[in-house]
Coordinates of C-alpha atoms in Angstrom, one line a residue:
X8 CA -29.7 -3.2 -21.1
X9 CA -30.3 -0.1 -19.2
X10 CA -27.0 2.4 -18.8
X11 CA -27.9 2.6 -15.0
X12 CA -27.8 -0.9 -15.0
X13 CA -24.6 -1.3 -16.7
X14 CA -23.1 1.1 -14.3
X15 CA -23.9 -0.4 -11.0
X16 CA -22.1 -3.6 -12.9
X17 CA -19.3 -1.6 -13.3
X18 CA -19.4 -0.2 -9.4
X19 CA -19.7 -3.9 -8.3
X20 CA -16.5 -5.3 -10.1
X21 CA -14.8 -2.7 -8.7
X22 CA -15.9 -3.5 -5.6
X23 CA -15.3 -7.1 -6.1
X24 CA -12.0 -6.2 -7.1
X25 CA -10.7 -5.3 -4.2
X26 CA -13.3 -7.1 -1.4
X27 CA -10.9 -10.1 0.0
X28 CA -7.5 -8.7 -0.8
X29 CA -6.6 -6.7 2.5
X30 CA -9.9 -8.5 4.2
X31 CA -7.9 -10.6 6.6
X32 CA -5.6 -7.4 7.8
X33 CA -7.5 -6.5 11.6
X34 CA -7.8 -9.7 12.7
X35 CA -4.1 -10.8 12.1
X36 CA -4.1 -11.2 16.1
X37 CA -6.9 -13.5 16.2
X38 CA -4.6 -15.6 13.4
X39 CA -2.0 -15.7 15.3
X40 CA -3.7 -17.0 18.3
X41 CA -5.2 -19.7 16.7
X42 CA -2.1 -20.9 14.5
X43 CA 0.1 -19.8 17.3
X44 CA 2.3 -17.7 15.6
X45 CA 3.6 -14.2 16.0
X46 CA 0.8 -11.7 14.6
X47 CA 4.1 -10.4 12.0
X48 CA 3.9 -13.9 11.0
X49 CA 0.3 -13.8 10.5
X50 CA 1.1 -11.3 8.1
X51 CA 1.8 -13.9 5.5
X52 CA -2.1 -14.2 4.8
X53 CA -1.7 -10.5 3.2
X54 CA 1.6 -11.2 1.5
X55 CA 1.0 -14.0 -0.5
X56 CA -2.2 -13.0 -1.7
X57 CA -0.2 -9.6 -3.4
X58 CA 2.4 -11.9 -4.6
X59 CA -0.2 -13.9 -6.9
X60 CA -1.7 -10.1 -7.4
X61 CA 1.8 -8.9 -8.8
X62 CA 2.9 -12.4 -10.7
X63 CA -1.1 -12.4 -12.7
X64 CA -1.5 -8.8 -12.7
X65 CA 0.5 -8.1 -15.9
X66 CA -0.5 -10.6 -17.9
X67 CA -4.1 -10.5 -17.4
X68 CA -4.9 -8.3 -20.1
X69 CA -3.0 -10.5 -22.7
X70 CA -5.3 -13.4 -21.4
X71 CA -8.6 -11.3 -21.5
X72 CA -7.8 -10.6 -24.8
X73 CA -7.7 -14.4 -26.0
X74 CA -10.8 -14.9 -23.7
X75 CA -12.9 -12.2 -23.7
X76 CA -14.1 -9.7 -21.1
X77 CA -17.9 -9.8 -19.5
X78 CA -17.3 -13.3 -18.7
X79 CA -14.3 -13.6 -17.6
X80 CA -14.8 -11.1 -14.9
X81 CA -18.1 -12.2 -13.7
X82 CA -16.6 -16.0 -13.3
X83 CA -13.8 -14.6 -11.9
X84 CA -15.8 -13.1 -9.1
X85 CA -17.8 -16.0 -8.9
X86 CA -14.8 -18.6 -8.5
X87 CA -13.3 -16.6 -5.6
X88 CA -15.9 -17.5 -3.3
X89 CA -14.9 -21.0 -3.2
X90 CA -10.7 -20.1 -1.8
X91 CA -12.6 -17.7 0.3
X92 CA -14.5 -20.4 2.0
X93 CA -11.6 -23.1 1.8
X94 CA -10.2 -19.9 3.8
X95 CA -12.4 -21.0 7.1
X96 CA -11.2 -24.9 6.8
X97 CA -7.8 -23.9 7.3
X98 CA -6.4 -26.0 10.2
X99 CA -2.8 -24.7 9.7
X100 CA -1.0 -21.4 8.3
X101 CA 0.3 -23.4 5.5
X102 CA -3.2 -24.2 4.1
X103 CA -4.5 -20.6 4.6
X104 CA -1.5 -19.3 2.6
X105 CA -2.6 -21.7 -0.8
X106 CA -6.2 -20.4 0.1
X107 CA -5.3 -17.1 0.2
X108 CA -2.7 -17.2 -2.6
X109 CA -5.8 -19.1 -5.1
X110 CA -7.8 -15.7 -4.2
X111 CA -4.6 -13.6 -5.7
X112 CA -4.7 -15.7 -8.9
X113 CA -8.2 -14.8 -9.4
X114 CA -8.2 -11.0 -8.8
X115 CA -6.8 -9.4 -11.5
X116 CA -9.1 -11.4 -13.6
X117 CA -11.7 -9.1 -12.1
X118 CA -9.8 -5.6 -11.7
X119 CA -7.5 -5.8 -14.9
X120 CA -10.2 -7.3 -17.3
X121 CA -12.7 -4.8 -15.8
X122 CA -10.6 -1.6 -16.8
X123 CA -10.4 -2.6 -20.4
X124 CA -13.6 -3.4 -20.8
X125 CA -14.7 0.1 -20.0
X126 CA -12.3 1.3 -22.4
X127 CA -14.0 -0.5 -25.3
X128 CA -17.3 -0.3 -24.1
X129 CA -18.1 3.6 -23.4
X130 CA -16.7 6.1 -25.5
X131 CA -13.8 8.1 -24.4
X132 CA -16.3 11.3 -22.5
X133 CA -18.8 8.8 -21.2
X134 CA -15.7 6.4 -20.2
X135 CA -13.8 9.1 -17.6
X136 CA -17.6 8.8 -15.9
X137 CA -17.4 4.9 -15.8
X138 CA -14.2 4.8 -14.5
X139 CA -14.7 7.1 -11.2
X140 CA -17.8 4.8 -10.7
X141 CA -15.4 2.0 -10.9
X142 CA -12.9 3.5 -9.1
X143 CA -15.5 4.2 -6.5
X144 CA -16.4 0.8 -5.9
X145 CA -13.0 -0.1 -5.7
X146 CA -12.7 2.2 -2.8
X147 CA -15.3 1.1 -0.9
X148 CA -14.7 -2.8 -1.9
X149 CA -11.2 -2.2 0.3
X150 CA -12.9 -0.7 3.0
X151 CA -15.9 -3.3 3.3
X152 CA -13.9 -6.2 2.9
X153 CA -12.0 -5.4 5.8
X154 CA -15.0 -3.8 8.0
X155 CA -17.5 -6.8 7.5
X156 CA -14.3 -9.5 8.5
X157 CA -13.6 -7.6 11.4
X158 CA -17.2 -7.3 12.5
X159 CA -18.1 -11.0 11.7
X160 CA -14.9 -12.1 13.6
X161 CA -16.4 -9.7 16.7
X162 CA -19.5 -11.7 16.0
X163 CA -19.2 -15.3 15.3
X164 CA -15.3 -15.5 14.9
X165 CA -13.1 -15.4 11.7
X166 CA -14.2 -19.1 10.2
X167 CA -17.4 -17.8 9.7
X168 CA -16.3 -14.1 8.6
X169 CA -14.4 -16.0 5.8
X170 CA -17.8 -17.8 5.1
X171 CA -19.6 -14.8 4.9
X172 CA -17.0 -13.4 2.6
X173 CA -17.8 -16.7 0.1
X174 CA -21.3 -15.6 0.4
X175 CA -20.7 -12.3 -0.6
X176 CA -18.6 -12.9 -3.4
X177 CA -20.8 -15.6 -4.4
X178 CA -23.8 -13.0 -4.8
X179 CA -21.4 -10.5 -6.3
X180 CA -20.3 -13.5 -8.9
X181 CA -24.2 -13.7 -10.3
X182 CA -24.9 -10.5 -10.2
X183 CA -21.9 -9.6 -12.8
X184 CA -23.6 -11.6 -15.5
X185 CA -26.7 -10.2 -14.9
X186 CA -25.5 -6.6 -14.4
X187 CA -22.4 -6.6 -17.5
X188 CA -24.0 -7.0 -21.1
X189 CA -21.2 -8.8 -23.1
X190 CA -18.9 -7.0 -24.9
X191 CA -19.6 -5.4 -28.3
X192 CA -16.0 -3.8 -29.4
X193 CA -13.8 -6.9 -28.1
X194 CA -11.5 -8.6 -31.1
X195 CA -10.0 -11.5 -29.8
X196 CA -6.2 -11.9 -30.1
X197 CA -3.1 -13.8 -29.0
X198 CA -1.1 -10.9 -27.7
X199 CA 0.7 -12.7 -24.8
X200 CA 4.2 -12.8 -26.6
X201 CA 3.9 -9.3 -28.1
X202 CA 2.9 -7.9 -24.1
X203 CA 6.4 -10.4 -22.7
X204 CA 8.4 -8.7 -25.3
X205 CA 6.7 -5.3 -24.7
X206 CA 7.5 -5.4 -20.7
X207 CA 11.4 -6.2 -21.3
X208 CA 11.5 -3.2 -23.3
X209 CA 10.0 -1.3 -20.2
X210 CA 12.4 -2.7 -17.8
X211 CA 15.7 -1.5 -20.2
X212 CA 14.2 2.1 -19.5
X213 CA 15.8 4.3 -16.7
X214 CA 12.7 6.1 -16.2
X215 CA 10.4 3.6 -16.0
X216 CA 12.5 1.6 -13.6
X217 CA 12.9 5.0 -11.3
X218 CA 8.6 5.2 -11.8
X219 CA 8.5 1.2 -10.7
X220 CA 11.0 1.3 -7.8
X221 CA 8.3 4.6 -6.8
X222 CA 5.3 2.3 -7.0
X223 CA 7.2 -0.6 -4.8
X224 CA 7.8 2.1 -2.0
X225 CA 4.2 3.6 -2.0
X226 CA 2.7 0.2 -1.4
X227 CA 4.9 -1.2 0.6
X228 CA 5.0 1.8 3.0
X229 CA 1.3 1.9 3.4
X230 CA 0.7 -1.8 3.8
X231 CA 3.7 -1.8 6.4
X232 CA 1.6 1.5 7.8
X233 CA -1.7 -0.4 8.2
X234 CA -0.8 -3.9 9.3
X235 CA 1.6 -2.9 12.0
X236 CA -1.3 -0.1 13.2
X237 CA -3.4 -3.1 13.4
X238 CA -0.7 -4.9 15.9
X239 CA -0.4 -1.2 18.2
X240 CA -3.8 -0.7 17.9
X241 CA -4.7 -4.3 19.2
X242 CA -2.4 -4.4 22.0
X243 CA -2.8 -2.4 25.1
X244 CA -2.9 0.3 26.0
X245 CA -5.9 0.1 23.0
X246 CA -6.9 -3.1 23.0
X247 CA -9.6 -2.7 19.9
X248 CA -11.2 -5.3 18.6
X249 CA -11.5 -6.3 15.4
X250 CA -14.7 -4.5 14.5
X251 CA -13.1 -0.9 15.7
X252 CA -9.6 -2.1 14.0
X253 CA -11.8 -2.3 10.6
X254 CA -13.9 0.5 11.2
X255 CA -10.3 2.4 11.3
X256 CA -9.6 1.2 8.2
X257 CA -12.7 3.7 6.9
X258 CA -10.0 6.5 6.3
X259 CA -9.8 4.6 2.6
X260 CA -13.2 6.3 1.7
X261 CA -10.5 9.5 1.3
X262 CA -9.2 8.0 -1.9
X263 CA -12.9 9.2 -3.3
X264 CA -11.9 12.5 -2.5
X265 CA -8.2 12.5 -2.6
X266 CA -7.8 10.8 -6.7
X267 CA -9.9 13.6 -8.4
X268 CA -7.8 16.3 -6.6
X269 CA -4.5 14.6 -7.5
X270 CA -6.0 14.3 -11.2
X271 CA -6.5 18.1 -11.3
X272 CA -3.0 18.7 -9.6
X273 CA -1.1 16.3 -12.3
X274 CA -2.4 18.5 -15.3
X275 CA -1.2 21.8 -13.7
X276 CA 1.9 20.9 -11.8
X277 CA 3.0 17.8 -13.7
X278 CA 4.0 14.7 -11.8
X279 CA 7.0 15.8 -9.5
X280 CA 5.0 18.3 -7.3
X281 CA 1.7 15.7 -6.4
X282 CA 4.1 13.3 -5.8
X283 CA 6.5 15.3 -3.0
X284 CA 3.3 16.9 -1.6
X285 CA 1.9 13.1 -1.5
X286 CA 5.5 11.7 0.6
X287 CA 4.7 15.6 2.8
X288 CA 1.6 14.1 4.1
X289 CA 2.3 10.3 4.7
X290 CA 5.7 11.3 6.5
X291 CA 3.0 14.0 8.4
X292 CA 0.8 11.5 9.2
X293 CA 3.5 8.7 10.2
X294 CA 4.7 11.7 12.9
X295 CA 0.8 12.4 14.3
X296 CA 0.8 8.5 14.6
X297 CA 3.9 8.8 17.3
X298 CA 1.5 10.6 19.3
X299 CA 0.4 8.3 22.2
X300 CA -3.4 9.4 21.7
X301 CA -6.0 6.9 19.8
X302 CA -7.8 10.3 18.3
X303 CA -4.3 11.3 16.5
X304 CA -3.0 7.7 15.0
X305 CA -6.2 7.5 13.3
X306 CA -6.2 11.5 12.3
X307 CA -2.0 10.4 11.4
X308 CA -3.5 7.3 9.6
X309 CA -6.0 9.4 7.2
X310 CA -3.0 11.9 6.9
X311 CA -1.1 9.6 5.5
X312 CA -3.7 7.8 3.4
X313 CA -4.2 11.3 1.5
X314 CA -1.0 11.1 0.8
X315 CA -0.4 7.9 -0.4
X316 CA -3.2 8.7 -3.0
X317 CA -1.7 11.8 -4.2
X318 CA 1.9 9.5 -4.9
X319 CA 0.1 7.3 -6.2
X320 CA -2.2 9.0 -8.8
X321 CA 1.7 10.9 -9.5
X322 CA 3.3 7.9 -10.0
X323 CA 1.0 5.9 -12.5
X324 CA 0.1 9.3 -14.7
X325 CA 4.2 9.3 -14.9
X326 CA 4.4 5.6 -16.2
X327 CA 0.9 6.3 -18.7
X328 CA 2.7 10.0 -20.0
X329 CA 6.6 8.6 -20.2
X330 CA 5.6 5.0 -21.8
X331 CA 6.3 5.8 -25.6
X332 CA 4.3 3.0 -26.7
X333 CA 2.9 -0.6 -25.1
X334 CA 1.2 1.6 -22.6
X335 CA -0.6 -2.1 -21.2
X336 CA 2.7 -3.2 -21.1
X337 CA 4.1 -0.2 -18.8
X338 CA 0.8 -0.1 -16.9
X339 CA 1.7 -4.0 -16.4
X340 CA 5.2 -3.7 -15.0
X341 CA 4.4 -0.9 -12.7
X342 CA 1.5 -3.4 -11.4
X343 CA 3.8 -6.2 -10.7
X344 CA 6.7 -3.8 -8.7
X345 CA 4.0 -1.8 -7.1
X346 CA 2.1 -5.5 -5.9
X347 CA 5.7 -6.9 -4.8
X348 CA 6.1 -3.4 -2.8
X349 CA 3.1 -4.3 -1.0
X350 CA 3.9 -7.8 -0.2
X351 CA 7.3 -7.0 1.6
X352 CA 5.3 -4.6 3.4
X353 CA 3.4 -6.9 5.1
X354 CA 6.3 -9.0 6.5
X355 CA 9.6 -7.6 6.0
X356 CA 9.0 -4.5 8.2
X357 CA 8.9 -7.4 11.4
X358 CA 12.4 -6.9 12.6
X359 CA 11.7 -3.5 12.9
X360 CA 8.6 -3.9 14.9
X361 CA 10.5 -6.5 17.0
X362 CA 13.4 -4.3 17.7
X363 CA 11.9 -1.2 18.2
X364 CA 8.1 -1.1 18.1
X365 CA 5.6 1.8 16.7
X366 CA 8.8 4.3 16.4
X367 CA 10.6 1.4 14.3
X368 CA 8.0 1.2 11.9
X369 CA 7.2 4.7 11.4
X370 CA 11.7 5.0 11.1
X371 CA 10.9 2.9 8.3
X372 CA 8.2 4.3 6.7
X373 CA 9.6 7.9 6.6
X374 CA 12.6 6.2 5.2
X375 CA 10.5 4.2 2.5
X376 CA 9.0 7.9 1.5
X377 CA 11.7 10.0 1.5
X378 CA 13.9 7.2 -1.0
X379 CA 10.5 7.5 -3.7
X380 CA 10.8 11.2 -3.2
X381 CA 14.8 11.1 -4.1
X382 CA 13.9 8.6 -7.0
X383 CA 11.0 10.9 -8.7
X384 CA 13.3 13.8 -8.2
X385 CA 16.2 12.4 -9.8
X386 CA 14.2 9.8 -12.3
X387 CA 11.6 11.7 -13.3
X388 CA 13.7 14.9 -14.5
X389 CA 11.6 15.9 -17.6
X390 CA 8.4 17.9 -16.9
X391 CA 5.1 15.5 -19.7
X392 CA 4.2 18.5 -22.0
X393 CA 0.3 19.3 -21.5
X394 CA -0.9 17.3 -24.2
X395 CA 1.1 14.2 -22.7
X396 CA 0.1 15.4 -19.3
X397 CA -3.9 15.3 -20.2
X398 CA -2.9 12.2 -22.1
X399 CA -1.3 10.6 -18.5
X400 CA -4.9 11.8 -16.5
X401 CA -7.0 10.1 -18.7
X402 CA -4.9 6.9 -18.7
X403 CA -4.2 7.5 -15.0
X404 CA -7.9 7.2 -14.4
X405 CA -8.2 4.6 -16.3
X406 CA -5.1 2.5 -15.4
X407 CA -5.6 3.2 -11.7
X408 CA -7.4 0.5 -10.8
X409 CA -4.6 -1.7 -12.4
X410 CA -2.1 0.0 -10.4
X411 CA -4.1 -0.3 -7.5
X412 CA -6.3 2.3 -6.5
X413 CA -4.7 2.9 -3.2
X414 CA -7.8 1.3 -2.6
X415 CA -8.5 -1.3 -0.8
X416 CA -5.4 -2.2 -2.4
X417 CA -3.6 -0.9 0.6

């Protein structure tokens, strides 16, 4: 199989990865109009769907070891387009919620599985080039999954964006065992009780807890960012619909631009300096989106994306440099805190948004920021020596689809 071909397969996992998991975020209005609910309640769709995320994430790579790689990820693709058209049948909140919670299951089949098996399958020079593909599409599967819902909803409403979605993943679920040759370096193993044992050790570590309770705030502020925008930006004086409330969602494609800079940063600076220039910008941006103007709470929103990325590359090169050994392990508890993060962020920030609109939210999310950057500084106290540090970029760029990408995962 041709290495162009192999590549694009590696591009569309990524994509994959990340298509339906923030997909139903700008058209939470048009779910709460037809289950006749507050739109914070309609943020449940995005929470549970990070909750299966953050509960699978860790141990996916135990089971892809057991089962193989090329086809689980390909049927794992392929299997989400039947939740994501159950999606459309949903005649209560309750229903949508399993729906949505059976995609979760399913994703870090896709996104864990595909990480490892570009680790085994390119050597380590040709495998930092595979992974910014990957990384790639994992950027621009966050964005589209979001754009296309929002323009199908415009279109023909959000039952059949959901259908279209199926469809999409459906095509994406053939094409992965077309595109993905099997795997030639896999040995099978039963490591699931090894990787539990491994992860308790984790959680006994100060430092890794401090890099964990970083990874919960990073998510959780920028999901609480984007799906309260969503709920200013739909209501007057605005009023988008949900194909401009996607389109917004475009200032993602920064993370393509954003990671690579953060990777250079992390090798000179170490982890401590990305990460407070990373909480800088979000706070930045959170101010610029106070700004009763359309032009700057999208210019705040990109701000702040930027950021988020640079914490976020900071935060998982410090978990790959500072975890002596079980690095899948470390990469696997970070995963599940930084997943929970992001599923209070959807629905916890509600009372704030209630109480005190926009300026609650961003009170909160300056708050969120500034607690990470008091936990790095006092947590991450020892400066990763160069060769750990070049150790933690290559791991980072490999592990940061696990961790999230920022991606679409926000």
């Amino acid at each position: 199989m041709s290495a162009d071909r192999r590549s694009l397969g590696v591009m569309i996992a990524g994509a994959a990865a990340f298509f339906d998991l923030y997909a139903p975020q700008a058209i939470l209005p048009q779910l709460a109009e037809t289950f006749r609910i507050s739109a914070h309640a309609a943020g449940w769709v995005v929470t549970v769907t990070t909750l299966a995320v953050a509960l699978v994430g860790p141990f996916a790579g135990a089971l892809a070891d057991a089962l193989g790689r090329q086809r689980l990820i390909a049927a794992s693709a392929l299997m989400m387009a039947l939740p994501t058209m159950l999606v459309a049948t949903s005649t209560s909140l309750g229903e949508m919620l399993i729906w949505r919670a059976a995609e979760g299951l399913l994703m870090p089949l896709v996104f864990c599985v595909t990480v490892a098996y570009i680790g085994e399958e390119w050597e380590t020079g040709e495998a930092r080039a595979i992974t910014a593909l990957y990384m790639a599409g994992a950027v621009a599967g966050g964005f589209l999954g979001r754009f296309v819902t929002g323009v199908l909803t415009d279109i023909a409403g959000w039952r059949l964006a959901f259908v279209g979605l199926g469809a999409i993943n459906l095509g994406i679920g053939v094409s992965l065992f077309y595109l993905l040759p099997r795997e030639r370096s896999f040995v099978a193993s039963n490591g699931l009780g090894a990787a539990l044992l491994a992860m308790l050790g984790h959680l006994r570590r100060p430092r890794m807890l401090a890099a964990c309770g970083v990874g919960f705030l990073i998510l959780f502020a920028q999901v609480a960012l984007f799906t309260y925008a969503t709920l200013l930006l739909a209501a007057p004086p605005y009023d988008l619909r949900p194909a401009l409330l996607a389109s917004v969602s475009a200032v993602y494609l920064l993370g393509m631009v954003t990671t690579p800079i953060a990777g250079h940063r992390l090798r000179r600076f170490g982890e401590r300096v990305p990460l407070s220039a990373g909480a800088a910008l979000f706070i930045a941006g959170v101010g610029l989106t106070l700004l009763p103007s359309l032009p700057a709470i999208v210019a705040g929103l990109a701000v702040a994306s930027a950021g988020t990325f640079l914490s976020q590359s900071a935060a998982t090169s410090f978990v790959a440099a500072n975890a002596n050994n079980a690095r899948s392990a470390a990469i696997g508890v970070y995963t599940m805190f930084y997943y929970v993060g992001g599923s209070v962020g959807a629905v916890a920030p509600g009372a704030a948004w209630h109480v005190a609109g926009w300026q609650g939210i961003a009170a909160l999310l300056i708050a969120a920021n500034l607690a990470a950057l008091v936990i790095a500084v006092s947590g991450w106290r020892t400066r990763t020596t160069a060769a750990s540090a070049a150790t933690a970029t290559e791991a980072e760029a490999r592990c940061s689809g696990v961790a999230g990408v920022v991606v679409g995962a926000q």
